[in-house]
Coordinates of C-alpha atoms in Angstrom, one line a residue:
Chain A
M195 CA 40.0 20.9 37.5
Y196 CA 39.0 17.4 38.4
Q197 CA 40.9 14.7 39.9
T198 CA 41.3 12.0 37.1
D199 CA 44.4 9.8 38.2
N200 CA 42.3 7.3 39.9
L201 CA 39.8 7.2 37.2
I202 CA 42.2 6.8 34.5
K203 CA 44.1 3.9 36.4
D204 CA 40.7 2.1 37.2
L205 CA 39.8 2.6 33.5
V206 CA 43.0 1.0 32.2
K207 CA 42.7 -1.8 34.8
E208 CA 39.5 -2.4 33.1
Y209 CA 40.0 -1.9 29.3
G210 CA 43.7 -2.6 29.4
S211 CA 46.5 -0.3 27.7
R212 CA 46.3 -1.2 24.4
R213 CA 45.9 1.4 21.5
D214 CA 42.3 -0.1 20.9
S215 CA 41.7 0.4 24.7
L216 CA 41.9 4.3 24.0
M217 CA 38.3 5.1 23.1
P218 CA 36.6 3.4 25.8
I219 CA 38.8 4.8 28.2
L220 CA 38.2 8.6 27.0
Q221 CA 34.7 7.6 27.1
G222 CA 34.9 6.3 30.7
I223 CA 36.5 9.5 31.4
V224 CA 33.6 11.8 29.6
E225 CA 31.0 9.8 31.2
K226 CA 32.2 10.8 34.7
H227 CA 33.4 14.2 34.2
N228 CA 31.7 15.4 31.1
Y229 CA 35.0 16.3 29.0
L230 CA 38.3 15.5 28.7
T231 CA 41.1 18.2 30.4
D232 CA 44.8 18.4 29.1
D233 CA 45.9 16.6 31.9
A234 CA 43.9 13.8 31.5
M235 CA 44.5 13.5 27.8
V236 CA 48.6 13.3 29.0
E237 CA 48.0 11.1 31.6
V238 CA 46.1 8.7 29.4
A239 CA 48.9 9.1 26.8
K240 CA 51.4 8.2 29.6
E241 CA 49.3 4.9 30.5
L242 CA 48.9 3.7 27.1
D243 CA 52.5 4.8 26.2
I244 CA 51.6 7.0 23.3
S245 CA 52.1 10.7 22.4
A246 CA 49.3 13.2 24.2
A247 CA 49.0 14.3 20.6
E248 CA 47.8 10.8 19.6
V249 CA 45.1 11.1 22.2
Y250 CA 44.4 14.4 21.3
G251 CA 44.0 13.8 17.8
T252 CA 41.8 10.9 18.5
A253 CA 39.6 12.8 20.8
S254 CA 39.0 15.8 18.9
F255 CA 37.8 13.6 16.0
Y256 CA 34.8 12.6 18.1
S257 CA 32.0 15.1 18.8
F258 CA 30.6 13.2 21.4
L259 CA 34.3 13.5 23.2
D260 CA 34.4 16.9 24.3
T261 CA 37.9 18.4 24.9
E262 CA 36.3 21.8 26.2
P263 CA 34.4 22.1 29.6
R264 CA 31.0 21.3 29.9
G265 CA 28.4 21.3 32.1
K266 CA 27.0 18.0 34.2
F267 CA 24.1 17.7 31.8
V268 CA 25.0 18.0 28.0
I269 CA 21.6 18.9 25.9
R270 CA 22.4 17.8 22.3
V271 CA 19.6 19.2 20.2
C272 CA 19.1 17.4 16.8
K273 CA 19.3 19.7 13.7
T274 CA 18.8 17.3 11.0
I275 CA 16.3 18.0 8.5
T276 CA 13.2 16.0 10.1
C277 CA 13.9 17.4 13.4
S278 CA 14.6 20.7 11.9
M279 CA 11.2 20.7 10.0
K280 CA 9.6 19.3 13.1
G281 CA 10.3 22.3 15.1
K282 CA 13.9 22.1 16.4
H283 CA 13.8 26.2 16.4
E284 CA 11.2 26.1 19.3
V285 CA 13.3 23.5 21.2
L286 CA 16.1 25.4 20.8
E287 CA 14.4 28.9 21.9
T288 CA 12.7 27.1 25.1
L289 CA 16.4 25.9 26.2
E290 CA 17.6 28.9 25.7
D291 CA 15.0 30.9 27.5
M292 CA 14.8 28.4 30.5
L293 CA 18.6 28.1 30.7
K294 CA 19.7 31.8 29.8
I295 CA 22.2 30.4 27.5
K296 CA 23.1 30.3 23.7
V297 CA 23.8 27.0 22.0
G298 CA 27.5 26.1 22.3
E299 CA 27.6 27.6 25.9
T300 CA 27.3 26.3 29.8
T301 CA 25.4 27.8 32.6
S302 CA 27.3 29.6 34.9
N303 CA 26.3 27.2 37.9
G304 CA 28.4 24.3 35.3
I305 CA 25.0 22.0 35.5
F306 CA 24.0 22.5 31.7
T307 CA 25.7 22.6 28.1
L308 CA 23.5 23.2 25.3
L309 CA 24.5 21.9 22.0
E310 CA 23.3 21.0 18.5
T311 CA 23.8 17.4 17.0
N312 CA 23.2 15.8 13.8
C313 CA 20.6 13.1 12.9
M314 CA 20.6 10.6 16.2
G315 CA 18.0 8.3 14.6
W316 CA 14.7 9.8 16.0
C317 CA 12.8 11.3 12.9
H318 CA 9.7 9.6 13.1
K319 CA 9.4 11.0 16.7
A320 CA 10.8 14.4 15.9
P321 CA 12.0 16.9 17.4
A322 CA 14.5 15.1 19.7
M323 CA 17.2 15.8 22.1
L324 CA 19.3 13.9 24.0
I325 CA 20.5 14.8 27.5
N326 CA 23.8 12.9 28.2
D327 CA 23.0 9.4 27.2
T328 CA 19.0 9.6 27.2
P329 CA 17.2 10.6 24.1
Y330 CA 13.7 12.6 24.7
T331 CA 11.5 12.7 21.7
E332 CA 8.3 14.5 20.2
L333 CA 9.2 17.5 22.1
T334 CA 6.7 20.3 22.9
R335 CA 7.5 23.4 25.1
E336 CA 5.6 21.8 28.0
K337 CA 7.4 18.6 27.9
I338 CA 10.8 20.4 27.4
N339 CA 9.8 22.1 30.9
E340 CA 9.2 19.5 32.5
I341 CA 12.3 17.6 31.6
I342 CA 14.7 20.5 32.4
K343 CA 13.0 20.9 35.6
E344 CA 13.4 17.5 36.7
Y345 CA 17.2 17.9 35.6
M346 CA 17.5 21.2 37.9
H347 CA 16.7 18.9 40.9
K348 CA 19.2 16.2 40.2
Chain B
M248 CA 9.7 1.0 -17.4
M249 CA 10.8 -1.4 -15.5
E250 CA 8.2 -3.7 -13.5
T251 CA 7.1 -2.8 -10.2
K252 CA 5.4 -5.1 -7.5
K253 CA 2.5 -4.0 -5.4
I254 CA 3.2 -2.4 -1.9
S255 CA 3.3 -5.7 0.4
K256 CA 3.9 -5.7 3.9
V257 CA 5.6 -8.5 5.6
D258 CA 6.5 -9.2 9.0
L259 CA 9.7 -11.4 9.1
I260 CA 12.3 -9.1 10.6
F261 CA 10.4 -8.7 14.2
E262 CA 9.0 -12.0 14.3
D263 CA 9.2 -13.4 17.8
I264 CA 11.3 -16.7 17.1
D265 CA 13.5 -18.8 19.0
P266 CA 17.0 -18.2 17.6
R267 CA 18.1 -21.6 19.6
E268 CA 16.0 -24.0 16.9
I269 CA 17.8 -22.3 14.0
L270 CA 21.1 -22.5 15.7
T271 CA 20.8 -25.9 16.7
R272 CA 20.5 -26.5 12.8
V273 CA 22.9 -24.3 11.6
K274 CA 25.6 -26.3 14.1
G275 CA 25.1 -29.2 12.1
M276 CA 25.7 -27.5 8.9
S277 CA 28.9 -27.0 7.0
A278 CA 30.4 -23.4 6.4
T279 CA 30.0 -24.2 2.8
E280 CA 26.1 -25.0 2.9
I281 CA 25.6 -22.0 5.0
I282 CA 27.1 -19.7 2.5
E283 CA 25.7 -21.6 -0.3
E284 CA 22.0 -21.1 1.2
V285 CA 22.6 -17.2 1.8
L286 CA 24.4 -16.8 -1.9
E287 CA 21.2 -18.5 -3.1
S288 CA 19.0 -16.1 -1.2
G289 CA 20.2 -13.3 -3.5
L290 CA 20.5 -11.3 -0.1
K291 CA 22.4 -7.8 -0.5
G292 CA 23.7 -5.8 2.5
R293 CA 21.0 -3.7 3.9
G294 CA 23.2 -0.9 5.1
G295 CA 22.9 0.6 1.8
A296 CA 25.7 -0.1 -0.2
G297 CA 24.0 -3.3 -1.3
F298 CA 27.1 -5.8 -1.6
P299 CA 26.0 -9.5 -1.6
T300 CA 26.2 -10.8 1.8
G301 CA 27.0 -14.5 0.5
M302 CA 29.9 -13.4 -1.4
K303 CA 31.2 -11.5 1.5
W304 CA 31.2 -14.4 3.7
K305 CA 32.6 -16.7 0.9
F306 CA 35.3 -14.4 0.5
C307 CA 36.2 -14.1 4.1
S308 CA 35.8 -18.1 4.7
E309 CA 38.7 -18.4 1.9
E310 CA 41.3 -16.7 4.1
K311 CA 43.7 -18.6 5.3
E312 CA 44.3 -16.9 9.0
K313 CA 43.3 -18.5 12.3
D314 CA 41.9 -15.0 13.7
K315 CA 38.8 -13.6 12.0
Y316 CA 36.1 -11.0 13.0
I317 CA 32.3 -10.5 12.8
V318 CA 31.6 -7.2 13.0
C319 CA 28.0 -5.8 13.3
N320 CA 27.3 -2.1 11.9
A321 CA 25.2 -0.6 14.5
D322 CA 26.6 2.9 13.7
E323 CA 23.3 3.8 12.2
G324 CA 23.8 7.5 11.7
E325 CA 22.4 8.1 8.0
P326 CA 19.6 10.8 8.5
G327 CA 16.4 9.3 8.6
T328 CA 17.1 5.8 9.1
F329 CA 16.3 4.3 12.7
K330 CA 15.4 0.9 11.8
D331 CA 18.8 -0.6 13.4
R332 CA 17.8 1.1 16.9
E333 CA 14.5 -0.8 16.5
I334 CA 15.6 -3.9 15.7
L335 CA 18.5 -4.2 18.6
D336 CA 15.6 -2.8 20.5
R337 CA 13.0 -5.6 19.8
V338 CA 14.9 -8.5 18.5
A339 CA 18.8 -8.2 19.9
Q340 CA 18.8 -12.2 20.0
K341 CA 18.3 -12.3 16.3
V342 CA 20.9 -10.0 15.4
Y343 CA 23.3 -12.2 17.6
A344 CA 22.2 -15.1 16.0
G345 CA 23.0 -13.9 12.6
M346 CA 26.5 -13.1 14.1
T347 CA 27.1 -16.3 15.2
I348 CA 25.7 -17.8 11.7
A349 CA 28.2 -15.6 10.0
G350 CA 31.0 -16.4 12.4
K351 CA 30.3 -20.1 11.5
A352 CA 30.5 -19.3 7.7
V353 CA 33.7 -17.9 7.8
G354 CA 35.5 -19.4 10.7
A355 CA 35.4 -16.5 13.4
Q356 CA 35.5 -16.8 16.9
T357 CA 34.7 -13.3 17.6
G358 CA 32.0 -10.7 17.0
I359 CA 31.8 -7.1 18.2
V360 CA 29.2 -4.8 17.9
Y361 CA 29.7 -1.4 17.1
L362 CA 27.0 0.7 18.6
R363 CA 26.8 4.6 17.8
G364 CA 27.0 6.6 20.9
E365 CA 23.3 7.9 20.4
Y366 CA 22.1 4.6 20.8
K367 CA 24.2 3.7 24.2
F368 CA 21.0 4.0 26.2
L369 CA 20.2 0.4 25.0
L370 CA 23.5 -1.1 26.3
P371 CA 22.2 -2.2 29.4
Q372 CA 19.2 -4.2 28.0
L373 CA 21.6 -5.3 24.8
R374 CA 24.3 -6.9 27.4
A375 CA 21.5 -8.5 29.6
E376 CA 20.1 -9.9 26.2
L377 CA 23.9 -11.0 25.3
E378 CA 24.2 -12.7 28.7
K379 CA 21.4 -14.9 28.0
F380 CA 22.3 -15.6 24.4
H381 CA 26.1 -16.3 25.4
K382 CA 24.7 -19.1 27.8
M383 CA 22.3 -20.6 24.7
I384 CA 25.4 -21.0 22.4
H385 CA 27.6 -22.3 24.9
E386 CA 25.2 -25.4 25.6
L387 CA 24.8 -25.8 21.8
G388 CA 28.5 -26.0 21.6
F389 CA 29.1 -22.9 19.4
D390 CA 32.7 -21.4 20.3
F391 CA 31.8 -17.9 19.7
R392 CA 31.9 -14.6 21.8
I393 CA 30.1 -11.2 21.0
D394 CA 31.3 -8.1 22.7
F395 CA 30.5 -4.4 22.1
R396 CA 32.2 -1.1 21.1
I397 CA 30.4 2.3 21.3
G398 CA 30.7 5.2 18.7
S399 CA 31.2 8.6 19.9
G400 CA 29.4 10.7 17.7
A401 CA 30.6 10.3 14.2
Y402 CA 28.5 9.8 11.1
I403 CA 31.9 8.7 9.2
C404 CA 32.3 5.6 11.3
G405 CA 29.4 4.1 9.5
E406 CA 32.1 3.7 6.6
E407 CA 33.2 -0.1 7.3
S408 CA 37.1 0.7 7.4
A409 CA 36.4 4.0 9.3
L410 CA 34.7 1.7 11.8
F411 CA 37.7 -0.5 12.2
E412 CA 40.1 2.4 12.8
S413 CA 37.7 3.5 15.2
I414 CA 37.8 0.3 17.4
E415 CA 41.3 0.4 17.1
G416 CA 41.5 3.6 18.9
R417 CA 42.0 6.4 16.5
R418 CA 40.4 9.1 14.5
G419 CA 37.3 7.6 12.2
E420 CA 39.4 8.0 9.1
P421 CA 38.6 5.6 5.9
R422 CA 40.9 3.2 4.6
N423 CA 42.2 2.9 1.1
K424 CA 40.8 0.0 -0.6
P425 CA 41.6 -2.3 -1.5
P426 CA 42.8 -4.5 0.3
Y427 CA 39.1 -4.9 1.6
P428 CA 37.8 -6.2 5.0
T429 CA 37.6 -9.8 4.1
S430 CA 41.4 -9.9 3.6
S431 CA 42.3 -7.4 5.8
G432 CA 39.8 -5.7 8.3
L433 CA 39.8 -5.1 11.8
F434 CA 43.3 -5.2 13.3
G435 CA 44.4 -6.4 9.6
K436 CA 42.6 -9.6 10.1
P437 CA 39.6 -11.0 7.3
T438 CA 36.3 -9.3 8.7
S439 CA 33.0 -9.9 7.6
I440 CA 31.2 -6.6 8.7
N441 CA 27.5 -6.7 8.3
N442 CA 24.6 -4.3 8.8
V443 CA 22.4 -5.2 11.5
E444 CA 19.2 -5.6 9.2
T445 CA 21.5 -8.0 7.0
L446 CA 22.6 -10.3 10.1
V447 CA 19.0 -10.7 11.0
N448 CA 18.1 -11.4 7.3
S449 CA 20.5 -14.4 7.3
V450 CA 18.5 -15.9 10.4
I451 CA 15.2 -15.4 8.3
I452 CA 16.9 -17.1 5.4
L453 CA 18.2 -20.1 7.5
K454 CA 14.9 -20.4 9.0
Y455 CA 12.8 -20.4 6.0
G456 CA 15.1 -21.2 3.2
S457 CA 16.5 -19.4 0.2
E458 CA 13.3 -20.4 -2.1
F459 CA 10.8 -18.8 0.3
Y460 CA 13.0 -15.8 0.5
K461 CA 13.3 -15.3 -3.2
K462 CA 9.8 -15.1 -3.5
M463 CA 9.9 -11.9 -2.0
G464 CA 11.0 -8.9 -4.0
T465 CA 12.4 -8.8 -7.3
Q466 CA 15.1 -10.8 -9.5
F467 CA 17.5 -7.9 -8.5
S468 CA 16.4 -7.3 -5.1
T469 CA 15.0 -10.2 -3.4
G470 CA 13.5 -10.2 0.0
A471 CA 11.9 -7.5 2.1
K472 CA 13.5 -4.3 3.8
V473 CA 12.8 -2.3 6.9
F474 CA 12.0 1.1 5.9
S475 CA 11.9 4.1 8.2
V476 CA 9.3 6.5 7.2
S477 CA 9.5 10.0 8.4
G478 CA 8.9 14.0 7.2
D479 CA 5.6 15.1 5.9
T480 CA 3.4 11.6 6.6
P481 CA 0.7 11.1 8.8
K482 CA 2.3 7.8 9.9
P483 CA 5.8 8.1 10.7
G484 CA 7.6 4.7 11.9
I485 CA 9.4 1.4 10.8
Y486 CA 7.6 -0.6 8.1
E487 CA 8.9 -3.9 6.4
L488 CA 8.1 -4.1 3.0
E489 CA 9.1 -6.3 -0.3
L490 CA 11.4 -4.6 -2.2
G491 CA 10.9 -3.7 -5.8
M492 CA 7.7 -1.5 -5.3
S493 CA 7.2 2.0 -7.2
L494 CA 7.7 5.2 -5.5
L495 CA 4.5 6.2 -6.8
E496 CA 2.6 2.9 -4.5
F497 CA 5.0 3.8 -1.4
V498 CA 3.7 7.8 -1.6
N499 CA -0.1 6.5 -2.0
E500 CA 0.5 4.4 1.0
F501 CA 2.5 7.0 3.1
G502 CA 2.0 10.6 1.8
D503 CA 0.1 13.1 3.0
G504 CA -1.6 13.8 -0.3
D505 CA 0.6 16.7 -1.1
T506 CA 4.1 15.1 -1.7
K507 CA 6.6 16.8 -3.5
A508 CA 9.6 15.1 -3.5
V509 CA 10.8 11.9 -1.5
Q510 CA 14.6 11.6 -0.2
V511 CA 15.3 8.1 -0.7
G512 CA 18.3 6.7 1.2
G513 CA 19.1 9.6 3.3
A514 CA 21.5 12.6 2.8
A515 CA 23.5 10.3 0.6
G516 CA 20.5 9.1 -1.4
F517 CA 18.8 10.8 -4.4
C518 CA 15.8 13.0 -4.3
V519 CA 12.6 12.1 -6.4
P520 CA 10.3 14.5 -7.6
R521 CA 6.7 13.8 -8.0
K522 CA 7.0 13.5 -11.6
L523 CA 9.2 10.7 -11.4
F524 CA 7.5 8.4 -8.5
A525 CA 5.7 6.3 -10.8
S526 CA 9.0 5.1 -12.9
T527 CA 11.1 4.8 -9.8
V528 CA 11.9 1.5 -8.3
I529 CA 12.6 1.1 -4.8
G530 CA 15.2 -1.4 -5.0
F531 CA 19.0 -2.3 -6.2
E532 CA 17.6 -2.3 -10.0
G533 CA 16.3 1.2 -9.2
V534 CA 16.9 3.6 -6.5
P535 CA 18.6 1.8 -3.5
T536 CA 18.3 2.9 0.1
G537 CA 19.3 1.7 3.4
G538 CA 15.5 2.1 4.7
S539 CA 15.8 5.9 5.0
M540 CA 12.7 7.9 3.2
K541 CA 11.8 11.0 4.1
L542 CA 8.9 12.7 2.6
F543 CA 8.5 16.3 1.6
N544 CA 5.1 18.2 0.6
S545 CA 4.8 21.3 -1.1
S546 CA 5.0 23.7 2.0
R547 CA 8.8 23.0 2.0
S548 CA 11.6 24.9 0.6
M549 CA 14.1 22.6 -1.1
Y550 CA 16.9 24.8 -0.4
N551 CA 16.3 24.6 3.1
V552 CA 16.8 20.8 2.8
L553 CA 19.6 20.7 0.4
H554 CA 21.3 23.5 2.8
N555 CA 20.4 21.0 5.7
Y556 CA 22.3 18.2 4.0
L557 CA 25.0 19.9 2.9
D558 CA 25.5 21.6 6.6
F559 CA 25.7 17.9 7.8
F560 CA 27.8 16.5 5.2
N561 CA 30.4 19.7 5.9
E562 CA 30.5 18.7 9.6
E563 CA 30.6 14.7 9.0
S564 CA 33.2 14.9 6.4
C565 CA 36.4 13.4 8.0
G566 CA 38.7 16.1 6.1
Q567 CA 41.4 13.2 5.2
C568 CA 41.0 13.9 1.4
T569 CA 40.9 17.2 -0.3
P570 CA 37.8 16.6 -2.5
C571 CA 35.4 16.0 0.2
R572 CA 36.7 18.1 2.6
V573 CA 36.8 21.3 0.4
G574 CA 34.1 20.1 -1.8
C575 CA 31.6 19.9 1.1
Q576 CA 32.6 23.6 2.3
Q577 CA 32.5 25.0 -1.4
L578 CA 29.0 23.3 -2.1
L579 CA 27.7 24.9 0.9
K580 CA 29.1 28.6 0.6
G581 CA 28.2 28.3 -3.4
V582 CA 24.5 27.6 -2.8
E583 CA 24.7 30.1 0.0
S584 CA 25.9 32.7 -2.3
V585 CA 23.6 31.9 -5.3
K586 CA 20.8 32.5 -2.8
R587 CA 21.8 35.5 -1.5
G588 CA 22.7 36.6 -5.3
E589 CA 26.0 37.1 -4.6
S590 CA 26.9 34.5 -7.5
K591 CA 25.1 34.2 -10.9
S592 CA 22.6 31.5 -11.0
T593 CA 24.7 29.8 -13.5
Y594 CA 27.4 29.0 -10.8
I595 CA 24.7 26.4 -9.9
D596 CA 26.7 24.4 -13.0
E597 CA 30.1 24.8 -11.6
L598 CA 28.8 23.3 -8.6
V599 CA 27.3 20.3 -10.2
K600 CA 30.8 19.9 -11.8
L601 CA 32.3 20.0 -8.2
A602 CA 30.2 17.5 -7.2
A603 CA 31.1 15.1 -10.1
T604 CA 34.7 15.5 -9.2
M605 CA 34.1 14.7 -5.7
K606 CA 32.2 11.5 -6.9
V607 CA 35.3 10.3 -8.8
A608 CA 37.9 11.9 -6.6
S609 CA 36.8 11.3 -3.0
K610 CA 38.5 8.4 -0.8
C611 CA 35.1 7.2 0.5
G612 CA 31.2 6.8 0.0
L613 CA 30.7 10.0 2.0
G614 CA 32.5 12.3 -0.6
Q615 CA 31.3 10.1 -3.7
S616 CA 27.6 10.2 -2.4
V617 CA 27.3 14.0 -1.6
G618 CA 26.9 14.5 -5.3
N619 CA 23.9 12.4 -5.3
A620 CA 21.5 14.5 -3.3
F621 CA 23.0 17.6 -4.5
N622 CA 22.2 17.0 -8.2
S623 CA 19.1 15.2 -7.9
I624 CA 17.7 18.5 -5.8
V625 CA 19.3 20.9 -7.8
E626 CA 18.2 19.2 -11.2
N627 CA 14.6 19.0 -9.9
F628 CA 14.2 22.2 -8.1
R629 CA 16.6 24.6 -9.7
E630 CA 14.3 27.8 -8.9
E631 CA 14.0 27.1 -5.6
I632 CA 17.5 26.8 -4.9
I633 CA 18.1 29.9 -6.9
Y634 CA 15.0 32.2 -5.8

């Protein structure tokens, strides 16, 4: 459970309470809290004076607007063809080994979530992954090791 | 056989120029003069669909509404393209200049860049560049403001009307057309939505003139194009090349000596096998592309390629219309069942018919183009799909 009331009010202040304010508001919540709780979506619905179903309907359409609990760092490994040809499998294996979770799971300490994603525009530097908003490319086991260790200490 | 050009590299998109000079000149031009110049150049949209840019601007300029929008489509999601990211990263000012020119041409005061969520890391630098740009056009006396909207990981939002829905705070589900965006686009207002690269091309045309621009490429595909090259190639990356070369020329330049197929235009594009390299023209008269060029060598299984694309479409179909939603699922399940031997190999022919139905019955470009990759891979690599 996280406290979103003030955050949502602040986001409404920044982006307004029109229907087209919805995406920036939801993105703002995810940026801060990694995912959208039911309570947060209900609260947003109240602020924008639309039904909670509209908010959930919109949020659930977008793969980056998670409505399930996510860790502090969401790792998205590209699974589209070039990354798949250039070693996506090893990338996932390395991450699963290090984090002791499978794709779709979150570490028990709530720090990392491991997901797959579709082409993110780094085919010339495959394989690639995103950690929150930051892209990492030309991944090798060694590189992933270093990157994840760095995040473990954040 | 169509006439083809030799491969020819140019450096215009990433050329370091001061947009102030061009915008000063544009300030003194009438909307009609700008549109005429772009029409004359023959520029077609660089996002993949290839609609003549000058026509789009002309239609939008003819609308009587007071509020109009220029939207820069930076939701570059087609597998294998990454050129718009590179353009925004290196020459953002030229993208903003293109939007300002479009704004002057159609009579819009507001521009919006819709940037895909995967490129959000670029935002701080893009905002800093925009601040400088706003200051400059303010000095020049332009009444034009640009803002950003960020996507949240949905391929379909690259479709123009889905993109509008997303900005308006809804599910990114494409709208029926007509009405077209030039009469009823973002917030129901006349909107010119152009790809990142198209906008930069308009800057090039106004700097060097349409006569210069037309000398590049072919009669039907004027100008140059930024290609995103990936896959089995010793030199993956971004290359700006004149349109109209044969695929054979391209493969000779970028292949690893063992290229068996090239997927031109991404997952929504066409797979061209080796035997057709020489007769395939890269351009609007041949195989069009938003820039995605993926090379596959003989070590690759085309079943895996097809499966990967179908899995992609199955996830990214918005689910709104039945032909696409169910079609994508059934194509994926279909090739899997043939591969496992659960369905006869002739079931492939049924799937080809399904893809044809999707082409005519789907609401938007996503469902309509699934058959491109499906049919071209199945036709040319049938054995690999079955066995």
